[in-house]
Coordinates of C-alpha atoms in Angstrom, one line a residue:
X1 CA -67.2 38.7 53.3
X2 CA -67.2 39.7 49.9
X3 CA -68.2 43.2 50.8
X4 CA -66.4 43.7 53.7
X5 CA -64.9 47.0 54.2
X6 CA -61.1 47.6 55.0
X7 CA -59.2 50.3 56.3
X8 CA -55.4 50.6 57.1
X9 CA -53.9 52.4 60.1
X10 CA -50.4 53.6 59.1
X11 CA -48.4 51.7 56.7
X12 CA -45.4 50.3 59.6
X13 CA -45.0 46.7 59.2
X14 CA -45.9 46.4 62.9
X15 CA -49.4 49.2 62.0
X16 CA -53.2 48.0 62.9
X17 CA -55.5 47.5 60.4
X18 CA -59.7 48.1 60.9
X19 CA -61.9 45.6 59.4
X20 CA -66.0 45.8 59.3
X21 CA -68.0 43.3 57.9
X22 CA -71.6 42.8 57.2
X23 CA -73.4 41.7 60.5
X24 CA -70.7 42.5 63.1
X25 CA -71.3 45.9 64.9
X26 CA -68.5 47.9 64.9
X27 CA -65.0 47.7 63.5
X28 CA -62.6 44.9 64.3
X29 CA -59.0 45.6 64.5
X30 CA -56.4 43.5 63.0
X31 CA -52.9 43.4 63.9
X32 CA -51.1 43.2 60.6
X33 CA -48.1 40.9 61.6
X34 CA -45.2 40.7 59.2
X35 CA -46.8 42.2 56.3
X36 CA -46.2 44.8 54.5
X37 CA -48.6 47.2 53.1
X38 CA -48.7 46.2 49.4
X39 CA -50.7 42.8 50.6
X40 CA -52.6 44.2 53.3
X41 CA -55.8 44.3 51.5
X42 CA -55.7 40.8 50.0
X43 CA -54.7 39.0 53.7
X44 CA -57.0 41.1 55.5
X45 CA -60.2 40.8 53.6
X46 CA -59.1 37.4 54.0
X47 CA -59.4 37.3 57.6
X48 CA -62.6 38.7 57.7
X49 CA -64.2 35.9 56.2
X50 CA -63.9 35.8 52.4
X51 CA -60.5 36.8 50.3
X52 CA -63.1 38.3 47.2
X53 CA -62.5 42.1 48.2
X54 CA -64.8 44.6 47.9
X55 CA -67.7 44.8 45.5
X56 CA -65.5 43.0 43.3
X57 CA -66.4 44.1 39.5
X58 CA -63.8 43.0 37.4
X59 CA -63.8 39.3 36.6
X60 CA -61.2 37.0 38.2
X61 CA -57.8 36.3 36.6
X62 CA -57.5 32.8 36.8
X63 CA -54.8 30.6 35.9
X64 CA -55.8 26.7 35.8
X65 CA -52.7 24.3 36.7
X66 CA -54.5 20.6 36.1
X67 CA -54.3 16.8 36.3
X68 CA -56.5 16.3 32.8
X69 CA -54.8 13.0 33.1
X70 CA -57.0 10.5 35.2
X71 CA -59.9 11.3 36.3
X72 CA -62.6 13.1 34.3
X73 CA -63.5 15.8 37.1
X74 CA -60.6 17.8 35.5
X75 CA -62.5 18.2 32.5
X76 CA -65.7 19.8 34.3
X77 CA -63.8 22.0 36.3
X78 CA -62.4 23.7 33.0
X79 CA -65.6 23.6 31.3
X80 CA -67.1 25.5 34.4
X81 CA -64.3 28.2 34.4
X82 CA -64.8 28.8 30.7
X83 CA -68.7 28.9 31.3
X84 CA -67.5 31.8 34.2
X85 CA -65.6 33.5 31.9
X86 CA -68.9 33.6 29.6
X87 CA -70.9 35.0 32.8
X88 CA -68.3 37.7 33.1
X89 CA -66.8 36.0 36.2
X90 CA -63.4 34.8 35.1
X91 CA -60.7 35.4 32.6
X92 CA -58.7 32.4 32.1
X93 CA -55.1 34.0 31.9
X94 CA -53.4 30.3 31.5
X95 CA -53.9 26.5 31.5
X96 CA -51.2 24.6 32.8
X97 CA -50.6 20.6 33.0
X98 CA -49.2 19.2 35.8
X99 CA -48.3 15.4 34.9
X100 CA -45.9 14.0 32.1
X101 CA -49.1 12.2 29.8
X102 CA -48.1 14.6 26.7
X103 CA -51.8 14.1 25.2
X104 CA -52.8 15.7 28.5
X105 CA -52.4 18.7 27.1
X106 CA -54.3 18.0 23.7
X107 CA -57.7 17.8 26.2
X108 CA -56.9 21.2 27.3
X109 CA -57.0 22.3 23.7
X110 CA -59.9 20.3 22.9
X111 CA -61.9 22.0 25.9
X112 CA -60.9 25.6 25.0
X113 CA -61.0 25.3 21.3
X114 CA -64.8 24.4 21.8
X115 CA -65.4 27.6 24.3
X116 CA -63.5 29.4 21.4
X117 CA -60.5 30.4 23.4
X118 CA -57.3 28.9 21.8
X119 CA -55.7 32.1 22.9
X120 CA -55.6 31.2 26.2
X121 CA -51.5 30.3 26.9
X122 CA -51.0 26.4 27.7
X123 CA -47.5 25.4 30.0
X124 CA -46.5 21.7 30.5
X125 CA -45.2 19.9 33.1
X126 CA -42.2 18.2 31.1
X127 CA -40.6 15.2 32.5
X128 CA -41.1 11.1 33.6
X129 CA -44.0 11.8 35.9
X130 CA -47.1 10.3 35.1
X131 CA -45.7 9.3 31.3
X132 CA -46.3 6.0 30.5
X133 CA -43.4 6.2 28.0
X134 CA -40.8 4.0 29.3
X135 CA -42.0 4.1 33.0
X136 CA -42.1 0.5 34.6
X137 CA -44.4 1.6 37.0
X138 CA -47.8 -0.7 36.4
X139 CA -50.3 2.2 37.4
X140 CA -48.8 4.6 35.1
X141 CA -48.9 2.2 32.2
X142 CA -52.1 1.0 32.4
X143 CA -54.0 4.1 33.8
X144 CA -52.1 7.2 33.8
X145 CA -54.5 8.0 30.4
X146 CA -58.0 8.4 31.3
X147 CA -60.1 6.4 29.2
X148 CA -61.4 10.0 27.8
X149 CA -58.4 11.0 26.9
X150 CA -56.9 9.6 23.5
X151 CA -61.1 9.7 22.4
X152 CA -61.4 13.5 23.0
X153 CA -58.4 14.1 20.7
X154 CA -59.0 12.0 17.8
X155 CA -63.0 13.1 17.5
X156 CA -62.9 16.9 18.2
X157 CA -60.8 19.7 16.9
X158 CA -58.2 21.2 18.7
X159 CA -55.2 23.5 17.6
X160 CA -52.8 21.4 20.2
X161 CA -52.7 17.9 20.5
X162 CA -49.2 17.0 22.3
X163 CA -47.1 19.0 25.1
X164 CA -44.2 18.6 22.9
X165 CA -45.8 21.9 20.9
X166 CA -46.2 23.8 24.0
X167 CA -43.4 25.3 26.6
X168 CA -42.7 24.4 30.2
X169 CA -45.4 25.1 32.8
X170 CA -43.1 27.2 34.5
X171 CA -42.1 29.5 31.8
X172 CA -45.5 30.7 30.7
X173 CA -46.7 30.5 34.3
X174 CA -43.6 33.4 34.6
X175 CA -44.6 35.3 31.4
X176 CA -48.4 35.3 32.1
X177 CA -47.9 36.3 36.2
X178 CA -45.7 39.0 34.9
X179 CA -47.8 40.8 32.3
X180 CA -50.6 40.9 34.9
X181 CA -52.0 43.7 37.6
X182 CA -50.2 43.3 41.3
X183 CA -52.3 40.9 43.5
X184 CA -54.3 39.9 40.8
X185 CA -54.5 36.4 39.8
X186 CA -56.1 33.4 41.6
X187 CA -54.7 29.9 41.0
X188 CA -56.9 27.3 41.1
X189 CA -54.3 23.8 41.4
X190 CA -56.6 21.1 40.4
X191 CA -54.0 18.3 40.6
X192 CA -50.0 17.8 41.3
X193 CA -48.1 20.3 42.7
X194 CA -45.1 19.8 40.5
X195 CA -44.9 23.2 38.1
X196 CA -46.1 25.1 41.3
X197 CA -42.6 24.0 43.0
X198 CA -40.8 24.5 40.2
X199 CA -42.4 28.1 40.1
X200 CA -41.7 29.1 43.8
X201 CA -38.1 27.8 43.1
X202 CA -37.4 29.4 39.6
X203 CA -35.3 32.4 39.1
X204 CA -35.3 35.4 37.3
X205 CA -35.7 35.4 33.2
X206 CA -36.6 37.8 30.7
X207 CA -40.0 37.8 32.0
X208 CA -39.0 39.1 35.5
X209 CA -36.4 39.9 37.8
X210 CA -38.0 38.5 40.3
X211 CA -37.5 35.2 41.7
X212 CA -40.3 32.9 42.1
X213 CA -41.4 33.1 45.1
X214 CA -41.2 36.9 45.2
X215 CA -43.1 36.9 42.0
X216 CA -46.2 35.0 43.7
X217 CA -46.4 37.3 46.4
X218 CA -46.5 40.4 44.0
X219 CA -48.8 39.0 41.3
X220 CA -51.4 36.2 43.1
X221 CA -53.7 37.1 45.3
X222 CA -54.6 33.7 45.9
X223 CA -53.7 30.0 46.1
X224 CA -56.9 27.6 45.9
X225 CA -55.6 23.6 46.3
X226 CA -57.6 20.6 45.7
X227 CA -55.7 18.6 48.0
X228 CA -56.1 16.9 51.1
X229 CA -58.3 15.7 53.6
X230 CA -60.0 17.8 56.7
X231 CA -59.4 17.7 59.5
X232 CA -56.5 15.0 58.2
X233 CA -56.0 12.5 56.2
X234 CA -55.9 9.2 58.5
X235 CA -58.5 7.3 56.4
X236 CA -57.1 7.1 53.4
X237 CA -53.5 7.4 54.3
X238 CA -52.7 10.0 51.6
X239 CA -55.0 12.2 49.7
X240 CA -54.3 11.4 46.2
X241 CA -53.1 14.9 44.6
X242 CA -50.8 15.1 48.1
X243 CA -48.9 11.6 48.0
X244 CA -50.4 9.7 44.8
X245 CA -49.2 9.4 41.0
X246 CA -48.0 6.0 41.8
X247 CA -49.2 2.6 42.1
X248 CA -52.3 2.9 44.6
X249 CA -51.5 2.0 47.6
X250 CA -47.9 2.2 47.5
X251 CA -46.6 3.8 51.1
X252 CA -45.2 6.5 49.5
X253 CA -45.1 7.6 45.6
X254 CA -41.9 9.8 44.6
X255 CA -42.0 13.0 44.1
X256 CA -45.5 14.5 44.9
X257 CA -45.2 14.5 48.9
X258 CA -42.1 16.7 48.5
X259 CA -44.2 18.9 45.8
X260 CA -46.8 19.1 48.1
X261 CA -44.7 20.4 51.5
X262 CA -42.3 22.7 48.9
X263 CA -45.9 24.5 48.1
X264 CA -47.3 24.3 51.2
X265 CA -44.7 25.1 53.4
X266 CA -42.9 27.9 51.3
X267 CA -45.7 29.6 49.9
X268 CA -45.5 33.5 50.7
X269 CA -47.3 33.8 53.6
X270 CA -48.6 37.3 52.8
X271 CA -50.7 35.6 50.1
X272 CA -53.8 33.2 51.2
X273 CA -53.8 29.6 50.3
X274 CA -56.9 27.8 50.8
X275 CA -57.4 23.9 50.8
X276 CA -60.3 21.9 49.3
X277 CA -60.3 18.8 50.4
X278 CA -61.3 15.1 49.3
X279 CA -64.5 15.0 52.3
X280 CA -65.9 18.0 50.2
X281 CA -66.2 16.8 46.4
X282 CA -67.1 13.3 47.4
X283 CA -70.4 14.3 48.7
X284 CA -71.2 17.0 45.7
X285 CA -72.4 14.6 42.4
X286 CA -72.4 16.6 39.3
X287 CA -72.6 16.0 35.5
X288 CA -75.6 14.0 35.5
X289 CA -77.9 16.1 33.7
X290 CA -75.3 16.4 30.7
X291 CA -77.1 13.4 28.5
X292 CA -80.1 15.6 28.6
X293 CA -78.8 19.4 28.6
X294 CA -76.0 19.3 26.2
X295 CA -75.9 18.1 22.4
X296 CA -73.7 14.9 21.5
X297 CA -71.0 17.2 20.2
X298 CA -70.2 18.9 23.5
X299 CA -67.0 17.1 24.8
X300 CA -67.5 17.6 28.1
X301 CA -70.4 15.2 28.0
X302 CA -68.7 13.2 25.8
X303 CA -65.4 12.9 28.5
X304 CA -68.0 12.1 31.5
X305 CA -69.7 9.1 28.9
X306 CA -66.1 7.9 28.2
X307 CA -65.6 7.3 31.7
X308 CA -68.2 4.9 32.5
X309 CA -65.2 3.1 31.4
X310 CA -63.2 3.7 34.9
X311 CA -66.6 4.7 36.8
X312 CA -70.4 2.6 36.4
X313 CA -71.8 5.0 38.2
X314 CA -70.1 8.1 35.8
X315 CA -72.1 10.6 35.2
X316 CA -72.6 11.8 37.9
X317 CA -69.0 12.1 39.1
X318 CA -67.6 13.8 42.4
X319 CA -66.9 17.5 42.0
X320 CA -63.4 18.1 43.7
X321 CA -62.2 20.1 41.0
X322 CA -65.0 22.2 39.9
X323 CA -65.7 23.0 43.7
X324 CA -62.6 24.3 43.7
X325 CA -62.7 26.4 40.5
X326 CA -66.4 27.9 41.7
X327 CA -64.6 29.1 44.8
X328 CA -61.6 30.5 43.2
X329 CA -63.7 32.8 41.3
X330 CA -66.3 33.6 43.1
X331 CA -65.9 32.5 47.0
X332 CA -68.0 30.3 49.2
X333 CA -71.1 32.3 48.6
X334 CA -74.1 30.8 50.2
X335 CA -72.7 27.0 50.4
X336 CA -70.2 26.8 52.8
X337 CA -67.1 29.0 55.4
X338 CA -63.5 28.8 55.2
X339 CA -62.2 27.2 58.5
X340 CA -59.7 29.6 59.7
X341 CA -56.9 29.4 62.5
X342 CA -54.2 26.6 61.9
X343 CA -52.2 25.6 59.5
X344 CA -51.7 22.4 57.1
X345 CA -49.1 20.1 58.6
X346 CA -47.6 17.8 55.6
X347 CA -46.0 14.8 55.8
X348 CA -43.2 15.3 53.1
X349 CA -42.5 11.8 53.1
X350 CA -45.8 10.1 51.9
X351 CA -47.8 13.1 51.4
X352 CA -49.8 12.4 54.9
X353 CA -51.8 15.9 56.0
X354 CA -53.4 17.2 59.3
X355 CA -54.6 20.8 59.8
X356 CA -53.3 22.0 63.3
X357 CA -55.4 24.2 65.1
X358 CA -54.2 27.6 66.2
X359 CA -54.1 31.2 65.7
X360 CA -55.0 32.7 61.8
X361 CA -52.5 32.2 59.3
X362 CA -52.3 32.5 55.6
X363 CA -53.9 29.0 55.2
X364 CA -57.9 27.6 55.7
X365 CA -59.2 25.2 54.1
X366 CA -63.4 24.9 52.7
X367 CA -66.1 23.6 54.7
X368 CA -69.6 23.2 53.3
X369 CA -72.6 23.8 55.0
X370 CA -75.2 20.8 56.3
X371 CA -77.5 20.5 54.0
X372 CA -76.0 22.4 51.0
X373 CA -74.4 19.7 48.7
X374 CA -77.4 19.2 46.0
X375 CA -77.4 23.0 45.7
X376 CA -74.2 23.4 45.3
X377 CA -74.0 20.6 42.8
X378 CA -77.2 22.2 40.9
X379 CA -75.0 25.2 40.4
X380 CA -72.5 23.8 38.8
X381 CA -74.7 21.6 36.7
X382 CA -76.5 24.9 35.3
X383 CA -73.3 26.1 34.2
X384 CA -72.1 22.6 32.6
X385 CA -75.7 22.6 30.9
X386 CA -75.4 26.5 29.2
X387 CA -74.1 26.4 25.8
X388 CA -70.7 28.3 24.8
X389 CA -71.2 31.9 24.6
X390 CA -68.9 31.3 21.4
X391 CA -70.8 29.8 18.3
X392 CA -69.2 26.3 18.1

């Protein structure tokens, strides 16, 4: 829980740690297997129900690594983290863009110009991927560009309208994990996994010495993933963000499934990844309220009315990506538990996933509770419906 209360015993790789939370008598001791004592607090607290430490006061340093490609969800996730940063929740210390659509990028801009934030540093995902120009593949021609994506460019200001003005995902993600506080940045992947495998594989630069997977364990103090499927993914095959990019339906898209067991399997295990998986958005409808809350010249209103185009039923949309976002900054709350014990088994073929049951790892994955999905969607609408604290 978030005020859980952690003390260490020694500081041996092999030492005991004592963890109390609210509601359980006593103190529960945790053996502290392979880690060492810099990530002790982060992993533990973790174990005890909810990575937010104790009492935490200073807002959440956030990095945003998204699909604003396809579908529109992307857009109300960023919208809610800027609407956190407002409440004194978040700081958004990067964007980054995980598929090759260069106009991708220009959303971003359009969504934090009008929070009045074009300081926040944009990276790219730069290559074929999910870019229609000269791919052969059918899907990415025809729908790789969300039908809200060329309109929010052309009818609202933004300093950035192409990712040929901004520099690799992986170099800012770099720059921006190295200029902030140990253990201190949550990343909330909203998409592909892509820059996030570049990042674990990088090597040092002038930004650090590190390499990149020894950067992550310094810097993050969590992974959040919308990604998935719970308990697996037999239904649908593939969970789209895992295995997709491709035409639908295709046995296996390139790329993505490898992304998506790099991350998975070779993210530091001293540092907490949680999964949130398709199951949970579907049955969370949000944005509805937007035709009556917020003025014409709000754009994320005006990306959810753009894609009635893809979706009849748009607004409401599922809210995989803002459920996400809510969580990275400020856990499950009231609305739901992380299911602990296992780990995320991922096909690196076709991007397949099952969670194997077993003792804790670094990895759970979101569960919400019966009965909680309209409140839960009412909280994010509130924050969708508050105006900018900036004067747009």
């Amino acid at each position: 829980p978030r005020d859980a209360t952690v003390g260490l015993l020694g500081c041996a790789p092999s030492s005991l740690a004592l963890v109390r939370a609210p509601g359980v008598p006593g103190w529960m001791v945790c053996e502290r297997w392979r880690l060492g004592c810099p990530w002790s607090l982060t992993l533990l607290a973790s174990l005890a129900g909810d990575v937010g430490l104790a009492q935490r006061t200073m807002p959440t340093k956030l990095i945003m690594d998204t699909d604003m490609t396809t579908d529109v969800d992307d857009v109300v996730a960023l919208c809610v983290a800027h609407k956190l940063q407002d409440n004194g929740d978040a700081e958004i210390v990067g964007v980054m863009h995980n598929t090759g659509l260069e106009q991708g990028v220009g959303v971003v801009s359009v969504i934090n110009h009008f929070y009045g934030r074009d300081n926040i540093p944009i990276g790219a995902f730069k290559g074929d991927f999910n870019n229609p120009k000269g791919s052969m593949d059918r899907w990415v021609l025809d729908y790789s560009a969300g039908p809200y994506v060329f309109p929010l460019i052309k009818e609202f200001d933004a300093p950035i309208k192409s990712s040929i003005t901004v520099p690799e995902a992986v170099e800012v993600y770099r720059k921006v994990l190295a200029e902030q506080p140990d253990h201190s940045v949550v990343i909330a992947s909203l998409g592909f996994l892509g820059n996030l495998a570049k990042l674990l594989e990088s090597g040092p630069d002038d930004h650090s010495i590190l390499g990149g997977k020894d950067l992550v364990a310094l810097k993050v103090r969590e992974l959040v993933v919308t990604g998935g499927r719970y308990p697996n993914s037999n239904l649908m095959h593939y969970e789209w963000n895992f295995g997709g990019g491709c035409v639908w339906g295709s046995p296996s898209c390139p790329h993505t499934p490898r992304w998506t067991k790099t991350v998975v399997d070779g993210w530091p295990d001293t540092v907490p990844i949680t999964f949130s998986g398709f199951e949970l958005g579907a049955g969370v409808l949000t944005g509805g309220r937007m035709e009556q809350c917020a003025p014409e010249w709000n754009p994320c209103r005006r990306a959810l009315e753009l894609y009635k185009k893809a979706d009849q039923n748009c607004p409401p949309r599922p809210s995989w990506d803002s459920i996400t976002t809510l969580y990275a900054v400020n856990g499950v709350e009231r609305w739901g538990e992380r299911h602990q014990g296992g780990y995320n088994l991922i096909n690196g073929t076709d991007g397949a996933n099952e969670w194997v049951d077993g003792p804790p790892t670094h990895q759970s994955y979101l569960a919400l509770h019966f009965g909680k999905a309209d409140a839960l969607g009412n909280e994010i609408d509130e924050l969708l419906c508050t105006d900018p604290a900036f004067a747009v």
